[in-house]
């Protein structure tokens, strides 16, 4: 793609475009090119954020504010929250230049035409050039072009969360070092969703696929605060070799204009959220993705009941999977698997979810 482009459709991107649109957008583009089942959408480049700063004059004001700050190394949480609030407010409250707003509106209207749904629901997702897990924000179930523009600014502003600022200070980076691309993706009507690893992140076993899932949207799994279902699938035979059904008290679902936690009906709390066929389908997607990209993958997926079996597993994100284990030791692997499995099954974090009152989803 041309580096001066401001907005690109996923099919115009590949993994090499991460410096231009952020890793998440580049990976969505790569997966689309590979023919994977990816929801349609478009990406706002980092160049568009720079244009926003320049055309609005905000870049100069941000630079002046940051330049006048004292040395924040060792600053307390409250001070960082104050700086974060000031910077985020400046970006979120700045009127969007008409030219940029029109550009985003045109692409949102085209997306609505492509899927045949007026004012279609989208997620507006942050996409950093460098991996910063959990530092930036994503907004779900956004409808209407004005709302999309508003949440694009919120995503840009999330480059200045207190955690992100603290991280950059600790690494000796400039406070405004990170700039974000933005992915605008059609929402999947997820009946169940979750994550999948093509390598065991704890044991390092790369012969199996690890799947974790909950009812509703995948944020109910990614957040790590609710019990989930867990399956282990052999890559060669696609046989489910291990399963654990968690008591899922809550899940994340689409609300009228957003997404939030909701109670899982009592008759579904102890019921597996995926059928055996769907588990194997998710595993096949993970294996295919690893084969195409040539490295272990950590992916996010969702099952949409509006589509027939075989076409209802959507790939939402993938990244290089990491394992704390350097290499599985074959002689002791079975024993280690059992010990790890027993440990996982003994941990019930469902009560933690009761403490959640309001969640902002971060990736």
XYZ file of C-alpha atoms in Angstrom:
363
model
C 0.000 0.000 0.000
C 1.046 3.622 -0.432
C 2.336 5.095 2.811
C 0.470 8.371 2.205
C -2.931 6.707 2.190
C -5.155 7.701 5.092
C -7.723 4.870 5.099
C -7.348 1.357 3.681
C -9.681 -1.614 3.349
C -8.390 -4.786 4.992
C -7.885 -6.461 1.606
C -5.427 -3.696 0.688
C -3.156 -4.520 3.647
C -0.611 -7.181 4.535
C 1.521 -7.964 7.584
C 4.305 -5.695 6.325
C 2.035 -2.673 6.759
C 2.232 -2.708 10.580
C 4.369 0.497 10.686
C 1.674 2.266 8.643
C -1.581 1.034 10.248
C -0.531 -0.805 13.416
C -0.083 -4.538 13.983
C -3.726 -5.410 14.513
C -4.835 -3.794 11.254
C -1.936 -5.315 9.326
C -2.763 -8.782 10.657
C -6.444 -8.381 9.770
C -5.317 -7.471 6.263
C -2.977 -10.463 6.058
C -5.715 -12.829 7.227
C -8.137 -11.370 4.672
C -5.581 -11.892 1.902
C -5.096 -15.494 3.035
C -8.795 -16.090 2.494
C -9.597 -16.494 6.187
C -13.114 -15.727 7.404
C -12.513 -12.160 8.644
C -15.344 -9.625 9.219
C -15.145 -6.770 6.699
C -13.705 -3.442 7.726
C -11.206 -0.691 7.136
C -8.124 0.787 8.801
C -7.175 4.346 9.651
C -3.465 4.881 9.164
C -1.116 6.642 11.544
C -0.793 9.287 8.841
C -4.467 10.175 9.347
C -3.840 10.776 13.054
C -0.910 13.028 12.141
C -3.172 14.894 9.708
C -5.752 15.311 12.485
C -3.094 16.833 14.740
C -1.829 19.127 11.994
C -5.143 20.274 10.487
C -6.724 20.968 13.873
C -3.639 22.634 15.324
C -3.845 20.218 18.249
C -0.384 18.810 17.622
C 1.231 22.091 18.600
C -0.904 22.421 21.738
C -0.198 18.834 22.797
C 3.501 19.398 22.275
C 3.413 22.588 24.337
C 1.535 20.873 27.202
C 3.925 17.909 27.255
C 6.948 20.209 26.968
C 5.874 22.112 30.072
C 5.472 18.984 32.214
C 7.932 18.324 34.996
C 10.016 15.144 35.035
C 7.377 12.472 35.653
C 9.796 9.687 36.517
C 8.686 8.452 39.919
C 5.415 10.388 39.769
C 2.516 8.893 41.705
C -0.611 7.333 40.283
C -2.769 10.391 40.904
C -0.348 12.652 39.034
C -0.264 10.281 36.058
C -4.056 10.096 36.086
C -4.189 13.873 35.991
C -1.813 14.090 33.028
C -3.747 11.321 31.281
C -7.054 13.097 31.816
C -5.697 16.368 30.403
C -4.191 14.776 27.285
C -7.152 12.529 26.556
C -9.578 15.395 27.012
C -7.654 17.537 24.534
C -7.932 14.852 21.834
C -11.491 13.725 22.540
C -12.896 17.260 22.702
C -11.124 18.620 19.638
C -13.613 19.143 16.767
C -12.810 16.710 13.974
C -11.726 18.582 10.803
C -14.491 18.275 8.215
C -12.241 16.728 5.564
C -11.222 13.887 7.894
C -14.759 13.340 9.182
C -16.024 13.089 5.606
C -13.313 10.571 4.750
C -14.319 8.328 7.666
C -18.027 8.756 6.918
C -17.511 7.754 3.262
C -15.787 4.521 4.272
C -18.385 3.726 6.943
C -21.186 4.269 4.393
C -19.375 1.991 1.946
C -18.969 -0.663 4.650
C -22.721 -0.483 5.331
C -23.372 -0.983 1.603
C -20.991 -3.936 1.443
C -22.755 -5.784 4.284
C -26.234 -4.585 3.267
C -27.085 -3.182 6.700
C -27.692 0.573 7.209
C -25.888 1.962 10.269
C -24.260 -1.423 10.777
C -22.655 -2.082 14.173
C -18.875 -1.973 14.270
C -16.065 -2.292 16.747
C -13.542 0.548 16.804
C -10.225 -1.005 17.808
C -6.797 0.372 18.673
C -3.814 -0.809 16.639
C -0.372 0.074 17.941
C 2.818 -0.347 15.960
C 4.444 -2.021 18.964
C 2.787 -4.632 21.164
C 1.342 -2.986 24.281
C -1.124 -5.567 25.647
C -3.951 -4.020 27.652
C -2.775 -0.414 27.357
C -5.066 0.977 24.677
C -8.829 0.817 24.278
C -11.417 -0.759 22.029
C -15.092 0.152 21.753
C -17.760 -2.356 20.756
C -21.148 -2.211 19.049
C -20.868 1.349 17.722
C -23.586 2.469 15.274
C -23.803 5.515 13.005
C -21.096 7.539 11.315
C -21.038 10.343 13.899
C -20.562 7.774 16.667
C -17.789 6.094 14.686
C -15.890 9.382 14.343
C -16.398 10.117 18.031
C -14.953 6.727 19.015
C -12.048 7.043 16.597
C -10.987 10.066 18.638
C -11.450 8.073 21.863
C -9.167 5.352 20.515
C -6.527 7.903 19.482
C -6.776 9.443 22.973
C -6.290 6.029 24.602
C -2.605 6.259 23.651
C -2.471 8.353 26.832
C -3.970 5.986 29.411
C -2.142 6.250 32.772
C -0.709 2.774 32.235
C 0.610 3.638 28.764
C 2.171 6.874 30.026
C 3.791 5.067 32.973
C 5.155 2.379 30.635
C 6.750 4.910 28.283
C 8.289 6.848 31.191
C 9.748 3.608 32.602
C 11.286 2.806 29.202
C 12.683 6.277 28.672
C 10.342 6.934 25.749
C 8.670 10.244 24.959
C 5.215 10.625 26.501
C 3.705 10.951 23.017
C 5.878 8.172 21.522
C 2.975 5.821 20.678
C 0.565 6.732 17.899
C -2.355 4.464 17.077
C -3.914 3.113 13.929
C -7.613 2.305 14.179
C -9.535 -0.713 12.877
C -13.241 -0.262 12.141
C -14.660 -3.791 11.932
C -18.197 -5.063 11.422
C -19.447 -6.598 14.642
C -19.976 -10.348 14.624
C -23.261 -11.481 16.176
C -21.323 -13.750 18.494
C -23.190 -16.587 20.206
C -19.863 -17.713 21.681
C -16.313 -16.485 21.313
C -12.854 -16.828 22.741
C -9.181 -17.370 22.132
C -7.072 -20.146 20.641
C -3.386 -21.001 20.976
C -1.470 -23.251 18.608
C 1.118 -23.753 21.328
C 0.437 -24.329 25.002
C 1.435 -20.979 26.556
C 2.443 -22.702 29.803
C 3.937 -26.042 28.753
C 5.212 -25.170 25.299
C 3.527 -28.217 23.744
C 3.031 -27.377 20.050
C 1.220 -30.605 19.128
C -2.162 -29.390 20.331
C -4.523 -26.434 20.046
C -5.751 -24.825 23.263
C -9.214 -23.217 23.078
C -10.924 -21.120 25.753
C -14.447 -19.770 25.263
C -17.500 -18.203 26.859
C -20.969 -17.221 25.712
C -21.247 -13.861 23.935
C -18.318 -11.707 22.857
C -14.679 -12.649 23.207
C -13.958 -9.829 25.645
C -15.536 -12.071 28.299
C -12.574 -14.411 27.810
C -9.782 -11.944 27.051
C -10.465 -10.019 30.272
C -9.582 -13.153 32.276
C -12.055 -12.377 35.071
C -14.745 -14.983 34.381
C -14.748 -18.767 34.309
C -14.535 -20.194 30.801
C -14.764 -23.497 28.953
C -11.452 -25.013 27.885
C -10.584 -27.675 25.358
C -7.360 -29.237 24.131
C -7.419 -30.577 20.554
C -4.777 -32.800 18.960
C -3.494 -31.149 15.788
C -3.005 -34.391 13.870
C -6.291 -36.131 14.604
C -8.512 -33.172 15.630
C -9.550 -35.336 18.566
C -10.614 -33.439 21.678
C -8.190 -34.888 24.228
C -9.150 -32.747 27.190
C -12.172 -30.642 28.140
C -13.214 -28.561 31.101
C -16.587 -26.798 31.315
C -16.489 -23.791 33.618
C -19.391 -22.346 35.545
C -19.912 -19.232 33.484
C -21.844 -16.764 35.630
C -21.395 -13.748 33.339
C -20.528 -12.969 29.746
C -20.112 -9.864 27.572
C -22.952 -9.172 25.144
C -24.044 -6.406 22.804
C -26.219 -3.747 24.443
C -28.278 -1.124 22.590
C -25.269 1.069 21.762
C -22.318 -0.674 23.375
C -21.340 -3.966 25.005
C -21.245 -4.909 28.655
C -21.307 -7.774 31.128
C -24.588 -9.620 31.659
C -25.738 -12.590 33.695
C -25.641 -15.947 31.910
C -29.042 -17.686 32.204
C -28.881 -20.432 34.824
C -29.588 -23.210 32.306
C -26.514 -22.196 30.260
C -23.978 -21.584 33.032
C -22.773 -25.208 33.194
C -23.426 -26.004 29.537
C -20.534 -26.057 27.007
C -20.747 -22.953 24.825
C -19.430 -24.863 21.778
C -20.481 -28.139 20.178
C -17.810 -30.728 19.369
C -18.112 -29.779 15.692
C -17.546 -26.106 16.489
C -14.540 -26.935 18.687
C -12.949 -28.823 15.806
C -13.811 -26.004 13.403
C -12.058 -23.467 15.639
C -9.060 -25.804 15.917
C -8.924 -26.164 12.128
C -8.893 -22.383 11.748
C -6.014 -22.138 14.242
C -4.000 -24.862 12.518
C -4.586 -23.322 9.093
C -3.511 -19.919 10.398
C -0.306 -21.313 11.911
C 0.536 -23.145 8.691
C -0.019 -20.024 6.581
C 1.960 -17.694 8.853
C 4.657 -20.211 9.738
C 4.667 -19.469 13.475
C 2.575 -20.358 16.559
C -0.483 -18.126 16.786
C -2.602 -16.605 19.552
C -5.932 -15.844 17.904
C -9.348 -14.449 18.785
C -12.461 -15.847 17.114
C -16.265 -15.820 17.331
C -19.097 -18.115 16.252
C -21.952 -16.315 14.492
C -25.245 -18.273 14.502
C -26.474 -16.277 11.505
C -24.160 -18.322 9.266
C -24.285 -22.058 8.477
C -21.847 -24.550 9.993
C -18.536 -24.426 8.209
C -18.848 -20.674 7.623
C -19.795 -19.474 11.093
C -16.338 -19.204 12.716
C -14.944 -15.686 12.254
C -11.328 -14.786 12.887
C -11.050 -11.464 14.738
C -7.372 -11.124 15.513
C -4.113 -13.035 15.559
C -0.667 -12.435 16.939
C 2.513 -14.402 17.508
C 1.934 -16.806 20.399
C 4.441 -16.869 23.212
C 5.172 -19.659 25.640
C 6.926 -19.394 28.975
C 8.347 -22.873 28.322
C 11.370 -23.055 26.026
C 10.513 -26.574 24.883
C 8.300 -29.364 26.100
C 10.181 -32.318 27.593
C 8.630 -35.354 25.980
C 9.311 -37.835 28.831
C 7.588 -35.734 31.426
C 5.090 -33.964 29.209
C 2.112 -36.185 29.972
C 2.636 -35.812 33.707
C 3.115 -32.057 33.343
C -0.057 -31.826 31.254
C -2.054 -33.590 33.943
C -0.633 -31.453 36.732
C -1.337 -28.266 34.802
C -4.807 -29.475 33.934
C -5.604 -30.259 37.555
C -4.325 -26.848 38.586
C -6.454 -25.061 35.997
C -9.591 -27.013 36.895
C -9.109 -26.198 40.583
C -9.106 -22.470 39.964
C -12.539 -20.826 39.948
C -12.327 -17.120 39.346
C -16.034 -16.621 38.755
C -16.428 -14.664 41.994
C -14.022 -12.072 40.697
C -16.518 -11.100 38.038
C -18.931 -10.005 40.743
C -16.608 -7.098 41.453
C -16.900 -5.759 37.957
C -19.154 -2.740 37.710
C -17.920 -1.122 34.542
C -15.415 -2.440 32.077
C -13.444 -0.648 29.382
C -12.054 -3.244 27.057
C -8.339 -2.990 26.377
C -6.151 -4.809 23.908
